[in-house]
mmCIF file with all atom_site columns, C-alpha atoms in Angstrom:
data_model
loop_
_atom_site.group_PDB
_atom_site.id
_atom_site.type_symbol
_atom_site.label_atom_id
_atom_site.label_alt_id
_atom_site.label_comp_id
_atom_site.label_asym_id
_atom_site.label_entity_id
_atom_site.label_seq_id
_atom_site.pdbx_PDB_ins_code
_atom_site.Cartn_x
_atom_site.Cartn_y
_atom_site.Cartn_z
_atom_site.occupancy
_atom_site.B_iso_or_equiv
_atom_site.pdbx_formal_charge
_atom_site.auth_seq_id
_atom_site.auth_comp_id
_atom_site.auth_asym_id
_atom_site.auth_atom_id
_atom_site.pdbx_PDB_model_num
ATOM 1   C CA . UNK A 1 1   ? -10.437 0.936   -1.608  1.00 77.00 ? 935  UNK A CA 1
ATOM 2   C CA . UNK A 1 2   ? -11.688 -0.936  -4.459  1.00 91.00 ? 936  UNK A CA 1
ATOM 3   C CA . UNK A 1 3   ? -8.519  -3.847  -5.169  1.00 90.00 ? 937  UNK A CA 1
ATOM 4   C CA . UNK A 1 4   ? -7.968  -2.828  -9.195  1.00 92.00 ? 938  UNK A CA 1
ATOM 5   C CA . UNK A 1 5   ? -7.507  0.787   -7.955  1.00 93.00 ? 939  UNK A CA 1
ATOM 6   C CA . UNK A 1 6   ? -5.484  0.015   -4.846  1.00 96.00 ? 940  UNK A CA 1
ATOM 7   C CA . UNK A 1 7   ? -3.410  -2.038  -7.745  1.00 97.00 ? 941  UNK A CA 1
ATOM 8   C CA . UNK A 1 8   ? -3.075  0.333   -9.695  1.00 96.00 ? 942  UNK A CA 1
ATOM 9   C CA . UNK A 1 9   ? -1.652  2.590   -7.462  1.00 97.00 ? 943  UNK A CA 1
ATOM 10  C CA . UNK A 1 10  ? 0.876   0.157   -5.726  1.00 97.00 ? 944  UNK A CA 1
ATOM 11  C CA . UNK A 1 11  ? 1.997   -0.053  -9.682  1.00 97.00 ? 945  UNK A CA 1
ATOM 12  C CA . UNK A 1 12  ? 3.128   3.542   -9.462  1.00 96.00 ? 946  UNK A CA 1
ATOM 13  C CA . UNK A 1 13  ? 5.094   2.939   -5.931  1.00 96.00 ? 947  UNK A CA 1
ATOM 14  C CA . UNK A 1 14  ? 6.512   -0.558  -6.707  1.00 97.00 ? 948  UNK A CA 1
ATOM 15  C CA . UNK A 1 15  ? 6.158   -1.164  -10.865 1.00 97.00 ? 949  UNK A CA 1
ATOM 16  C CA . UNK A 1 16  ? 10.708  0.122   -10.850 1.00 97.00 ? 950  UNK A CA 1
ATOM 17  C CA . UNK A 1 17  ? 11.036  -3.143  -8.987  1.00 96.00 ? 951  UNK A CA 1
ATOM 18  C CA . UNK A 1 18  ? 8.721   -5.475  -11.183 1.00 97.00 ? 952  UNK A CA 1
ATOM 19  C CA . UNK A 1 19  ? 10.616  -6.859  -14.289 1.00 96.00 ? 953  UNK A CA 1
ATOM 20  C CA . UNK A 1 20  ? 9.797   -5.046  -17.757 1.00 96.00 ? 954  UNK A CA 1
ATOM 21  C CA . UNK A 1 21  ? 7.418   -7.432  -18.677 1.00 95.00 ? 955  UNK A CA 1
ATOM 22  C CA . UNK A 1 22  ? 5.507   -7.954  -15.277 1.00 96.00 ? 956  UNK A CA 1
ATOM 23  C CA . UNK A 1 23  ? 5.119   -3.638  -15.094 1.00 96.00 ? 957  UNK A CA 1
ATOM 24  C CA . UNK A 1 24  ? 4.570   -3.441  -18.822 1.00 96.00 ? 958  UNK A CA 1
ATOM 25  C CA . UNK A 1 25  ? 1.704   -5.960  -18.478 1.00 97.00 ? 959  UNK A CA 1
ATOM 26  C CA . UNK A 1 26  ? -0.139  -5.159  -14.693 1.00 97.00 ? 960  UNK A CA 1
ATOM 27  C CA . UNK A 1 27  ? 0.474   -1.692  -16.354 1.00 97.00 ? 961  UNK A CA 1
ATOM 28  C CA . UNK A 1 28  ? -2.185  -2.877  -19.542 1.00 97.00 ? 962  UNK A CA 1
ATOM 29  C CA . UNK A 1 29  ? -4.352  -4.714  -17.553 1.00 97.00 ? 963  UNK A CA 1
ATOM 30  C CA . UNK A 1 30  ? -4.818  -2.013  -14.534 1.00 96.00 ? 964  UNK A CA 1
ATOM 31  C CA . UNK A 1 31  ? -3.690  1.216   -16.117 1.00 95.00 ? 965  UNK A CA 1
ATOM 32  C CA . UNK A 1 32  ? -5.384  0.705   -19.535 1.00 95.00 ? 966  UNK A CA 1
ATOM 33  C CA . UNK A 1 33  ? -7.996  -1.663  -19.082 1.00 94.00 ? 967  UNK A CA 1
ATOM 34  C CA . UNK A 1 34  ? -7.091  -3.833  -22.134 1.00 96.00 ? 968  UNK A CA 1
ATOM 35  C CA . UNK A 1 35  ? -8.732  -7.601  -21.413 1.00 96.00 ? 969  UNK A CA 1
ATOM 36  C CA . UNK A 1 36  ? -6.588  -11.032 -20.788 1.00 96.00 ? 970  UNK A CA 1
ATOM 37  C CA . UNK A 1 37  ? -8.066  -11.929 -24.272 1.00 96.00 ? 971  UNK A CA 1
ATOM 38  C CA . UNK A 1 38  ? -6.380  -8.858  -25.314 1.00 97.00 ? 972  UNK A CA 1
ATOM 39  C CA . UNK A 1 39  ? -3.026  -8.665  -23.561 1.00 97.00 ? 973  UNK A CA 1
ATOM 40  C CA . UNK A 1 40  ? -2.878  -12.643 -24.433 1.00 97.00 ? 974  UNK A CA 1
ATOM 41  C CA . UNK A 1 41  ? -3.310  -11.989 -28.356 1.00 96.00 ? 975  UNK A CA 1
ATOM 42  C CA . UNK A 1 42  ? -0.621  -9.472  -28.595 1.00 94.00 ? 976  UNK A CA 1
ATOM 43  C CA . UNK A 1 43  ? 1.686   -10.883 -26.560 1.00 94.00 ? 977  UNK A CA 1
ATOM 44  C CA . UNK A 1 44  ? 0.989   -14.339 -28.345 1.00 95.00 ? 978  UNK A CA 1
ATOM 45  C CA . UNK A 1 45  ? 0.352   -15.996 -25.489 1.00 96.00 ? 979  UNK A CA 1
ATOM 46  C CA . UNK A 1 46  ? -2.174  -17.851 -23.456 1.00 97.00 ? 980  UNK A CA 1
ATOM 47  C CA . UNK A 1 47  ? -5.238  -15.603 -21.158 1.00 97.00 ? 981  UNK A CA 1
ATOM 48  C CA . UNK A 1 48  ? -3.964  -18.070 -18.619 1.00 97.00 ? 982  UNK A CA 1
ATOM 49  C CA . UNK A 1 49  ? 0.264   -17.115 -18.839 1.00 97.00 ? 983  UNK A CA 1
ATOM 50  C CA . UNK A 1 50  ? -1.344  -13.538 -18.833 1.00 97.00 ? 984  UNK A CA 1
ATOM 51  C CA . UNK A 1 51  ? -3.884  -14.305 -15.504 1.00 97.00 ? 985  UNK A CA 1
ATOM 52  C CA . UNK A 1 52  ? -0.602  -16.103 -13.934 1.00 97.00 ? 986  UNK A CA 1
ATOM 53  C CA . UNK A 1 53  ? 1.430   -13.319 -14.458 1.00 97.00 ? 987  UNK A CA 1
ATOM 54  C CA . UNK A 1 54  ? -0.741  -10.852 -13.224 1.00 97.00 ? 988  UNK A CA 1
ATOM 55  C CA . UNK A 1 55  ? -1.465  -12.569 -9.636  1.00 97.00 ? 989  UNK A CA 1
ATOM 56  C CA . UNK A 1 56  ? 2.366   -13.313 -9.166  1.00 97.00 ? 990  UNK A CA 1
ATOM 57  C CA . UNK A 1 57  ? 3.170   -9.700  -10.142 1.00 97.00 ? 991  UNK A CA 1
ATOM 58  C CA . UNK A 1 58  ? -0.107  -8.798  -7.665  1.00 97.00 ? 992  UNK A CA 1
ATOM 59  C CA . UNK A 1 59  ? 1.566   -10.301 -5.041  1.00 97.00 ? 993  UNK A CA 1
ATOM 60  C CA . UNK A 1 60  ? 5.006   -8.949  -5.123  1.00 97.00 ? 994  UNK A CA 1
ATOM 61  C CA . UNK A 1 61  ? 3.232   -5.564  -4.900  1.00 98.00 ? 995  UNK A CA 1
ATOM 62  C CA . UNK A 1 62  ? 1.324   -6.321  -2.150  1.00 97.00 ? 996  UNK A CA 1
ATOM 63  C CA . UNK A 1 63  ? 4.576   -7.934  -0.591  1.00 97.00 ? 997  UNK A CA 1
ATOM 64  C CA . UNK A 1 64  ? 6.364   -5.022  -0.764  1.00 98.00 ? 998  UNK A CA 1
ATOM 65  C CA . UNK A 1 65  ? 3.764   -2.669  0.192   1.00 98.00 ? 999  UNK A CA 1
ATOM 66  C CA . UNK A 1 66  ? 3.490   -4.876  3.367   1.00 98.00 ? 1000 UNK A CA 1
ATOM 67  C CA . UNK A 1 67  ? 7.517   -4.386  4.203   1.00 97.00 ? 1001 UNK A CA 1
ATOM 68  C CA . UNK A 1 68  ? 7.883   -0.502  2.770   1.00 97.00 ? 1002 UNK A CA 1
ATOM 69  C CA . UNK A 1 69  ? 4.199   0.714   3.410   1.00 97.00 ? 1003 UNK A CA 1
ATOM 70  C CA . UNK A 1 70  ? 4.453   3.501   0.750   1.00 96.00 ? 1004 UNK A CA 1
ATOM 71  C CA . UNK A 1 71  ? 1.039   3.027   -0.316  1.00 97.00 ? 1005 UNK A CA 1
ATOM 72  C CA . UNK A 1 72  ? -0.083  4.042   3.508   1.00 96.00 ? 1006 UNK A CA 1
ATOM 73  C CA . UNK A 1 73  ? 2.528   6.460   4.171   1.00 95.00 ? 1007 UNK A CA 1
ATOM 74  C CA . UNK A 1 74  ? 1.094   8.492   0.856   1.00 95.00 ? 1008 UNK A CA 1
ATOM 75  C CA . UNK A 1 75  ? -2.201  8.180   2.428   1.00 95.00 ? 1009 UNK A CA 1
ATOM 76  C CA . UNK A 1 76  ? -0.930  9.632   5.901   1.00 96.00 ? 1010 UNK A CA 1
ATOM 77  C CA . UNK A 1 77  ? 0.814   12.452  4.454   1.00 96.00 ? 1011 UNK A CA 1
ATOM 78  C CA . UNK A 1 78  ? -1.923  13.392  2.214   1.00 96.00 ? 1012 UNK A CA 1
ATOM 79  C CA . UNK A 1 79  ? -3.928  13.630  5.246   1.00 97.00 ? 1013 UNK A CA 1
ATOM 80  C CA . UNK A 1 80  ? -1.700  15.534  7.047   1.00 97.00 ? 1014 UNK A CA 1
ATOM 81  C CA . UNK A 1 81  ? -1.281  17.847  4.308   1.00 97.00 ? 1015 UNK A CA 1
ATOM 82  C CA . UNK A 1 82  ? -4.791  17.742  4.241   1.00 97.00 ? 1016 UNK A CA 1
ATOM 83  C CA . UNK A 1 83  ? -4.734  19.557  7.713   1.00 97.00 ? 1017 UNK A CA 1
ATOM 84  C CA . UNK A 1 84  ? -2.498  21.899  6.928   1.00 97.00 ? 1018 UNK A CA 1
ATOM 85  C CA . UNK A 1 85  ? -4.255  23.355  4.296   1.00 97.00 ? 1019 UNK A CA 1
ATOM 86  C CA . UNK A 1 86  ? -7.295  23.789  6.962   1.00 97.00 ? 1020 UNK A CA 1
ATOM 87  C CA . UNK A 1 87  ? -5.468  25.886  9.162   1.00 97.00 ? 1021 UNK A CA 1
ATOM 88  C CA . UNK A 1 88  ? -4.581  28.172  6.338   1.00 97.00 ? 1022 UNK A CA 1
ATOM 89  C CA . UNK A 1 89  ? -7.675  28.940  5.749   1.00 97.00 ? 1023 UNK A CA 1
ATOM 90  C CA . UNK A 1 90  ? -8.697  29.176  9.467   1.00 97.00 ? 1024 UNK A CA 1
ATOM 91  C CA . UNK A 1 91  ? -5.801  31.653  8.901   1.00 96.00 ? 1025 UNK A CA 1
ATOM 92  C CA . UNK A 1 92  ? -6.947  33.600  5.937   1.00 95.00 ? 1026 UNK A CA 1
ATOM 93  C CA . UNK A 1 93  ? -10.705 33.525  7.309   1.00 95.00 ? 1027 UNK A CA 1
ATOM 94  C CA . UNK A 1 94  ? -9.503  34.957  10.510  1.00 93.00 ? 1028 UNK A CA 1
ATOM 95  C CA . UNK A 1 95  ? -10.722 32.304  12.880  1.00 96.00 ? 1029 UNK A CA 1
ATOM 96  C CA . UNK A 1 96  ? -7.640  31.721  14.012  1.00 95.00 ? 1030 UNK A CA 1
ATOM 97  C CA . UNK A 1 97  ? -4.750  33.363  15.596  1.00 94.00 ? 1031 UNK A CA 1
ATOM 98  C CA . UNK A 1 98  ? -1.458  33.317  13.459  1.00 95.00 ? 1032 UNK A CA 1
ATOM 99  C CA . UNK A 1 99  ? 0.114   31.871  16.644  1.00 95.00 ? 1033 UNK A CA 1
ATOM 100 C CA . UNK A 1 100 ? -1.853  28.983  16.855  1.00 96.00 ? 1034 UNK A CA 1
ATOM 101 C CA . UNK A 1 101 ? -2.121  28.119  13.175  1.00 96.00 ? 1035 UNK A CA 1
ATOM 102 C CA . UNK A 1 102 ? 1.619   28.146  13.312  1.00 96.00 ? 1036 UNK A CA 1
ATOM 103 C CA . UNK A 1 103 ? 1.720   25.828  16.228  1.00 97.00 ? 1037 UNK A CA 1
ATOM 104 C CA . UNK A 1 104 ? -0.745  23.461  14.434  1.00 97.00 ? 1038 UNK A CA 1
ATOM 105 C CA . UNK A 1 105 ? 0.944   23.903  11.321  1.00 97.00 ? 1039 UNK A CA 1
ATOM 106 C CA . UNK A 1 106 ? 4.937   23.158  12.974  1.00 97.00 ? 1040 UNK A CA 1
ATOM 107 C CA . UNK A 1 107 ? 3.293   19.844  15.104  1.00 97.00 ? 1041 UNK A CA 1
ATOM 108 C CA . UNK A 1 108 ? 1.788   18.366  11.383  1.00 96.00 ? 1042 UNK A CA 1
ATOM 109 C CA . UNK A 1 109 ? 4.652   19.046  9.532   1.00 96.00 ? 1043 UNK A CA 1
ATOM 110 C CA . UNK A 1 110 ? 6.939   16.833  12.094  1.00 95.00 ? 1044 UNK A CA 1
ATOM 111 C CA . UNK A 1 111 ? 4.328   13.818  11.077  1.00 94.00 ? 1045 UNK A CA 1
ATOM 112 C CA . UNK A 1 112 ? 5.052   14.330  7.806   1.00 93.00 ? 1046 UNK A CA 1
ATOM 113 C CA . UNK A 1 113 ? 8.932   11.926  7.238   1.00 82.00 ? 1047 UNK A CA 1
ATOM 114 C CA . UNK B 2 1   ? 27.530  12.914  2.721   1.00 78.00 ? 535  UNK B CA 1
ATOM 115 C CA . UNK B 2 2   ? 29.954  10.089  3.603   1.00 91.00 ? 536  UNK B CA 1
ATOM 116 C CA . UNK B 2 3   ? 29.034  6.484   2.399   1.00 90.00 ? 537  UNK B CA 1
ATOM 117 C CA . UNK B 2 4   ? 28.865  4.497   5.929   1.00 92.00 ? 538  UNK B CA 1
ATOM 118 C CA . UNK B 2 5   ? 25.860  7.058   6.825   1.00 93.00 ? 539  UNK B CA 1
ATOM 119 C CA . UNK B 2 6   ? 24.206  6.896   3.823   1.00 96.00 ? 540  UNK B CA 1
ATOM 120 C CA . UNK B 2 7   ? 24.536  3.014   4.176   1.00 97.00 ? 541  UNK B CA 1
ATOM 121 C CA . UNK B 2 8   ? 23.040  3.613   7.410   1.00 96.00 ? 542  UNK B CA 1
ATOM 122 C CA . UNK B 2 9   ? 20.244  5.436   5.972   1.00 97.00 ? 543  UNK B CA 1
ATOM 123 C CA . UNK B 2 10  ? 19.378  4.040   3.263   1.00 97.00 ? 544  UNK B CA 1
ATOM 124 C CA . UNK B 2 11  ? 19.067  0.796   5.520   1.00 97.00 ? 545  UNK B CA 1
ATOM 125 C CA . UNK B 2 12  ? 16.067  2.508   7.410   1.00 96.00 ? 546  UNK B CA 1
ATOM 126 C CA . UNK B 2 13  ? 14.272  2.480   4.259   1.00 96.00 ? 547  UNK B CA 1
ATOM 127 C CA . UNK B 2 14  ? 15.024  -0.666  3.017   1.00 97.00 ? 548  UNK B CA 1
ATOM 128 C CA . UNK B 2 15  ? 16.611  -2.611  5.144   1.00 97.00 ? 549  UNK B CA 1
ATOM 129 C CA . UNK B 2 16  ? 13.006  -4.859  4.902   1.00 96.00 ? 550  UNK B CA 1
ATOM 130 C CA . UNK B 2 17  ? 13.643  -5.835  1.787   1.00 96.00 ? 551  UNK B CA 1
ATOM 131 C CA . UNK B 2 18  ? 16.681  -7.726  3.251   1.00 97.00 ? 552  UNK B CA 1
ATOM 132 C CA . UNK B 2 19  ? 16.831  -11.010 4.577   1.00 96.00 ? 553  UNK B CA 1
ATOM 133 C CA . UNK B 2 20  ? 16.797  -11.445 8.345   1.00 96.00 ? 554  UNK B CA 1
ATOM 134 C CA . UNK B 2 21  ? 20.864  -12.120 8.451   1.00 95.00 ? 555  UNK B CA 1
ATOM 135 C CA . UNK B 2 22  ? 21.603  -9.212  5.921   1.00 96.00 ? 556  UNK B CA 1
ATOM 136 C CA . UNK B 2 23  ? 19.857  -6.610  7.467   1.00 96.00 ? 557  UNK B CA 1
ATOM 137 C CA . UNK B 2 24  ? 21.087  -7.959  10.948  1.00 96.00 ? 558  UNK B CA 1
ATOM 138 C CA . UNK B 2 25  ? 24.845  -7.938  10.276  1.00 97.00 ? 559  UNK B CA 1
ATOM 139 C CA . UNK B 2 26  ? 24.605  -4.869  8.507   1.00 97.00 ? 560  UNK B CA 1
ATOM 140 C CA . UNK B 2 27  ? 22.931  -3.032  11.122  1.00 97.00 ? 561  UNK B CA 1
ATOM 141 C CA . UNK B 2 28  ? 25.888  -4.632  13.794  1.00 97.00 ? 562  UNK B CA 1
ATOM 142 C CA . UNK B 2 29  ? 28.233  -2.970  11.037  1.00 97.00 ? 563  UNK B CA 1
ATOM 143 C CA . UNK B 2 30  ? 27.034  0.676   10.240  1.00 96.00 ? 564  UNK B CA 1
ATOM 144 C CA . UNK B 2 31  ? 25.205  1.311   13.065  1.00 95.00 ? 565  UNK B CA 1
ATOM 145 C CA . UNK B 2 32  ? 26.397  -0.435  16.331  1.00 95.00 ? 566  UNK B CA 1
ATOM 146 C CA . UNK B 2 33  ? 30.205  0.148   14.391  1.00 94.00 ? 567  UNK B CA 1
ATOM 147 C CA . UNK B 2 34  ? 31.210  -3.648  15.474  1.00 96.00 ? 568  UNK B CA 1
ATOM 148 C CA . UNK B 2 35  ? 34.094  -4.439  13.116  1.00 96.00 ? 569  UNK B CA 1
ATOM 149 C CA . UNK B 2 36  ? 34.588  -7.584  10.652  1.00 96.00 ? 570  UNK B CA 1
ATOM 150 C CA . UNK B 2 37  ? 36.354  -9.187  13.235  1.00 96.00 ? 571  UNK B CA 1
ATOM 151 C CA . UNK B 2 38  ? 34.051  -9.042  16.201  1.00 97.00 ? 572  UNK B CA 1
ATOM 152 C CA . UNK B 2 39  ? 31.005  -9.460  13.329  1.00 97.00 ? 573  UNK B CA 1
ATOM 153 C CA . UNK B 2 40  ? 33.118  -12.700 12.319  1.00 97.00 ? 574  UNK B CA 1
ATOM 154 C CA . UNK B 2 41  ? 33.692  -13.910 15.958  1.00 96.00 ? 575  UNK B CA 1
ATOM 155 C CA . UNK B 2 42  ? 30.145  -13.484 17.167  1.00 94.00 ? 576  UNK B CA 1
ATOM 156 C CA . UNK B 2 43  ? 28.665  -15.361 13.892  1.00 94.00 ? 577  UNK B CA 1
ATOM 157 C CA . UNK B 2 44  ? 30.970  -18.581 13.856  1.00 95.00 ? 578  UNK B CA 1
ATOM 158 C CA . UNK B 2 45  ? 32.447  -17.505 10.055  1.00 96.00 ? 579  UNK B CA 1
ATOM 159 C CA . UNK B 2 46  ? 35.216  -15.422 8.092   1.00 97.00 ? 580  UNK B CA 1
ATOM 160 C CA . UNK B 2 47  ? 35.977  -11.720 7.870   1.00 97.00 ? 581  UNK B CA 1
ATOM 161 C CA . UNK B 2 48  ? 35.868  -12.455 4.164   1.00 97.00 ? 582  UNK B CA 1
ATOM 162 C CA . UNK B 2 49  ? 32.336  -14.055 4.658   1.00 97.00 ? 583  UNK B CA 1
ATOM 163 C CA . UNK B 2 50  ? 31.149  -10.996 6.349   1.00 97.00 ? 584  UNK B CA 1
ATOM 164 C CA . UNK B 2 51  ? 32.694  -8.213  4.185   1.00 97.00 ? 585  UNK B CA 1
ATOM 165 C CA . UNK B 2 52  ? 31.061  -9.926  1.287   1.00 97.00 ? 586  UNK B CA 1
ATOM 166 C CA . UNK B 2 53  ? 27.569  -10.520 2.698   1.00 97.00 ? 587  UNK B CA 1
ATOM 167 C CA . UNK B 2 54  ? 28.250  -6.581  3.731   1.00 97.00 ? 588  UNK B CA 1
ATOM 168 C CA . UNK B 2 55  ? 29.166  -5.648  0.187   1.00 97.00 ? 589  UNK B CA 1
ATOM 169 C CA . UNK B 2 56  ? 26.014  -7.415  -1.149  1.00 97.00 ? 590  UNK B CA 1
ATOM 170 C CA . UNK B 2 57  ? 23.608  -6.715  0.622   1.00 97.00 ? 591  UNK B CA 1
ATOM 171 C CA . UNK B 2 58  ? 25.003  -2.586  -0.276  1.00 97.00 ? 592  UNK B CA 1
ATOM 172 C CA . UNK B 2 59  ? 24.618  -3.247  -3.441  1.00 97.00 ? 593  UNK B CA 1
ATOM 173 C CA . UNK B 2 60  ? 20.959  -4.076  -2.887  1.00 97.00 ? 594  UNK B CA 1
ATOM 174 C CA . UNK B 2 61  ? 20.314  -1.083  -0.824  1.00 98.00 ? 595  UNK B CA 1
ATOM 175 C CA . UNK B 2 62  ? 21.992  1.387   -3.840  1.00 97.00 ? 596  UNK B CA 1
ATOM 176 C CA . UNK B 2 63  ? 19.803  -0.878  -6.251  1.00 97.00 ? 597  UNK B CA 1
ATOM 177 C CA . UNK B 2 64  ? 16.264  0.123   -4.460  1.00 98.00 ? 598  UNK B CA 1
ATOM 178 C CA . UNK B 2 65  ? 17.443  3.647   -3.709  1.00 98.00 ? 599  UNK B CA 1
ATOM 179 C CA . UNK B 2 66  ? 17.971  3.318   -7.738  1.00 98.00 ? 600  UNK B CA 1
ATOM 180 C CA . UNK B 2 67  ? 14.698  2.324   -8.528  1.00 97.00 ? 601  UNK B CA 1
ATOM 181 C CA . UNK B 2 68  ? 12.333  3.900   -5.531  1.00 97.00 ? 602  UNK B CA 1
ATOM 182 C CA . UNK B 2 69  ? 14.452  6.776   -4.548  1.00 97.00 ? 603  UNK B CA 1
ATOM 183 C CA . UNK B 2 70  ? 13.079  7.014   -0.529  1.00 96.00 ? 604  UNK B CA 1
ATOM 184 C CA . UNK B 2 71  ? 16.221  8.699   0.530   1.00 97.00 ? 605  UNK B CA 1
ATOM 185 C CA . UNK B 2 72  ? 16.223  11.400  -1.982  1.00 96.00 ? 606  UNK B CA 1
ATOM 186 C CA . UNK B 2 73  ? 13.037  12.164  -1.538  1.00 95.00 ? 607  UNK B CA 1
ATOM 187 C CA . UNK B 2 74  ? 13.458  12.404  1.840   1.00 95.00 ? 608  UNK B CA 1
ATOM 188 C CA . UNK B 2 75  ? 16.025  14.886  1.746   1.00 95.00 ? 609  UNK B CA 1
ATOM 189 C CA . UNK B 2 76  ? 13.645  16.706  -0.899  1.00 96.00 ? 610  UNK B CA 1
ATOM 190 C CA . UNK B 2 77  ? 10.753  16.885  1.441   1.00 96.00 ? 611  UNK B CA 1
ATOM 191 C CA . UNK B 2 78  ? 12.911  17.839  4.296   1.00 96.00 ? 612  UNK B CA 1
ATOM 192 C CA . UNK B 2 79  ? 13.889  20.815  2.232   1.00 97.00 ? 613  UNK B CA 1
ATOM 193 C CA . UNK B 2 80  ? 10.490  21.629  1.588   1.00 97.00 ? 614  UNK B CA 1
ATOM 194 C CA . UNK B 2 81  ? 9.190   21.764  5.211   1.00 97.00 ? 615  UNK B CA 1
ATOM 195 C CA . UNK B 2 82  ? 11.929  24.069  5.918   1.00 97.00 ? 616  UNK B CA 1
ATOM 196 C CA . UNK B 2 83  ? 11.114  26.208  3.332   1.00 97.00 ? 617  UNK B CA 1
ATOM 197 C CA . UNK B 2 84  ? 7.567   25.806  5.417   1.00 97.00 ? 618  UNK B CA 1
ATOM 198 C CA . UNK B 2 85  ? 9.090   26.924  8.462   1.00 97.00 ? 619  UNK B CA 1
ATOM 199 C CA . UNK B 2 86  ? 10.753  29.681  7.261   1.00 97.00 ? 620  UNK B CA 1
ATOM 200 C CA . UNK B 2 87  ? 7.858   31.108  5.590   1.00 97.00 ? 621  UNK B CA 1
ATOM 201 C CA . UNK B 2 88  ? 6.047   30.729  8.829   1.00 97.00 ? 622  UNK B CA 1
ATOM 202 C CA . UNK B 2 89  ? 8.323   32.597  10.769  1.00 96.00 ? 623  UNK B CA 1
ATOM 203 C CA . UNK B 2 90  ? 8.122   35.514  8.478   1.00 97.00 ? 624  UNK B CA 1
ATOM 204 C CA . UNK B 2 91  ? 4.878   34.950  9.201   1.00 96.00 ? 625  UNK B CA 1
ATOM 205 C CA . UNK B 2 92  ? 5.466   34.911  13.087  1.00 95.00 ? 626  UNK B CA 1
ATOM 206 C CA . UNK B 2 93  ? 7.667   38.014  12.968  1.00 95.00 ? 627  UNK B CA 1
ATOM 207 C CA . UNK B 2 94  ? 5.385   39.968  10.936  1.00 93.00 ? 628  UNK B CA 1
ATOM 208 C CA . UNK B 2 95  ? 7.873   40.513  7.997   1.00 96.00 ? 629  UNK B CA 1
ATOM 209 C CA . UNK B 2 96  ? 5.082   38.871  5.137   1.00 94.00 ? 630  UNK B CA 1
ATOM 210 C CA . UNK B 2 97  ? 1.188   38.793  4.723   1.00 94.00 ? 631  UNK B CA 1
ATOM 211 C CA . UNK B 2 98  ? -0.880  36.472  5.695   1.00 95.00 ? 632  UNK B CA 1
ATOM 212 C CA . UNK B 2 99  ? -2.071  35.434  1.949   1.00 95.00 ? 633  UNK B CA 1
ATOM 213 C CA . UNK B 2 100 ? 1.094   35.602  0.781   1.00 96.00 ? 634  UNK B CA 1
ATOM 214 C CA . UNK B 2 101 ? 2.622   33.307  3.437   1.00 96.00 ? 635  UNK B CA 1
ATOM 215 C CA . UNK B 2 102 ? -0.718  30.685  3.109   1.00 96.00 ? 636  UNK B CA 1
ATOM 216 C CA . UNK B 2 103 ? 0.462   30.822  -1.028  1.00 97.00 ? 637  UNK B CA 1
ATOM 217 C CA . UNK B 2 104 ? 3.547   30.233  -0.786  1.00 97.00 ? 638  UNK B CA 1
ATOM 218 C CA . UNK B 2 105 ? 2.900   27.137  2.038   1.00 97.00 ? 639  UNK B CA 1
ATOM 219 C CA . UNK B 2 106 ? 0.231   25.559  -0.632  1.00 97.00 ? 640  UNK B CA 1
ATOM 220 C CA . UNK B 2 107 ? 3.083   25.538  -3.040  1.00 97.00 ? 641  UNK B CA 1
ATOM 221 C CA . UNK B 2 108 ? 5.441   24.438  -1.271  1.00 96.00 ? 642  UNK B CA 1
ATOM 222 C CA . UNK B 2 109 ? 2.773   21.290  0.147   1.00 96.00 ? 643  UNK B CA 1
ATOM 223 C CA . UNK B 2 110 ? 2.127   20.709  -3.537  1.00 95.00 ? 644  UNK B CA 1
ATOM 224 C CA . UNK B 2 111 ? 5.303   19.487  -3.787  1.00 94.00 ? 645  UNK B CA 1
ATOM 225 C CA . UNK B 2 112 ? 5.020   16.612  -0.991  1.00 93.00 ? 646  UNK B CA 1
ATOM 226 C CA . UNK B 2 113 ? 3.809   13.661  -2.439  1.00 82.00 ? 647  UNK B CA 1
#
């Protein structure tokens, strides 16, 4: 996964948890795609304070990912869900009976916490 | 539900986010149900020491579930996949189609995230 978007989405898991100004600015920089020049200016600050504050904010994220795993749960479930949704339409297509899709169906829903 | 299991839940979700002695005390407290005393005893310190590193290190645990909300979700998907279930034992027992049952379960996975 390319590391802005990976970023970007750990923002969306972990940004409650970030101070206001931390999520308010990884949220600029990853969500909106304003510059450090940018951010910097209207924050009147330096590109560097804004750089800084981006890789200690990066961190955290990654921190917490690596203790909550949210990030790769979403990414578990999703396929799992994923599954699911092909046994429907083994279902609806008739290639399957409804016993068996149910089966299937029961044993991916219990990976799914 | 009653506070010491909710304690003891929401310390499966974060109890990570802990430190080492936090999450190790509390888990002798709501889960192995040692009291302060023993807690006290077997760690060299005060009752008072230990009901205060217990209080804390709650109030950290309703903080996250404030800001990330694991347990509540949790007990919003388990509500879904029973919804799941259910549908697929209509299913089972012949009491709803097949495309109606496969709609309804895409709903309802739409709501896992």
């Amino acid at each position: 996964m390319e590391k802005r978007f990976e970023i970007s989405l750990l923002l969306d898991f972990y940004g409650e948890l970030l101070t206001d100004k931390q999520r308010d600015i990884m949220d600029l920089y990853y969500n909106d795609d304003l510059s450090l020049a940018e951010i910097a200016e209207n924050n009147n600050t330096s590109r560097q304070a804004i750089h800084d504050l981006l890789k200690r904010g990066e961190k955290f994220l990654f921190e917490y990912e690596s203790k909550l795993h949210l990030l790769e749960r979403q990414f578990f479930v999703d396929n799992v869900k994923k599954d699911i949704v092909e046994n429907l339409n083994l279902l609806i297509n008739g290639d399957i009976d409804i016993q068996k899709a149910v089966d299937r169906i029961i044993d991916d829903l219990k990976e799914i916490h």
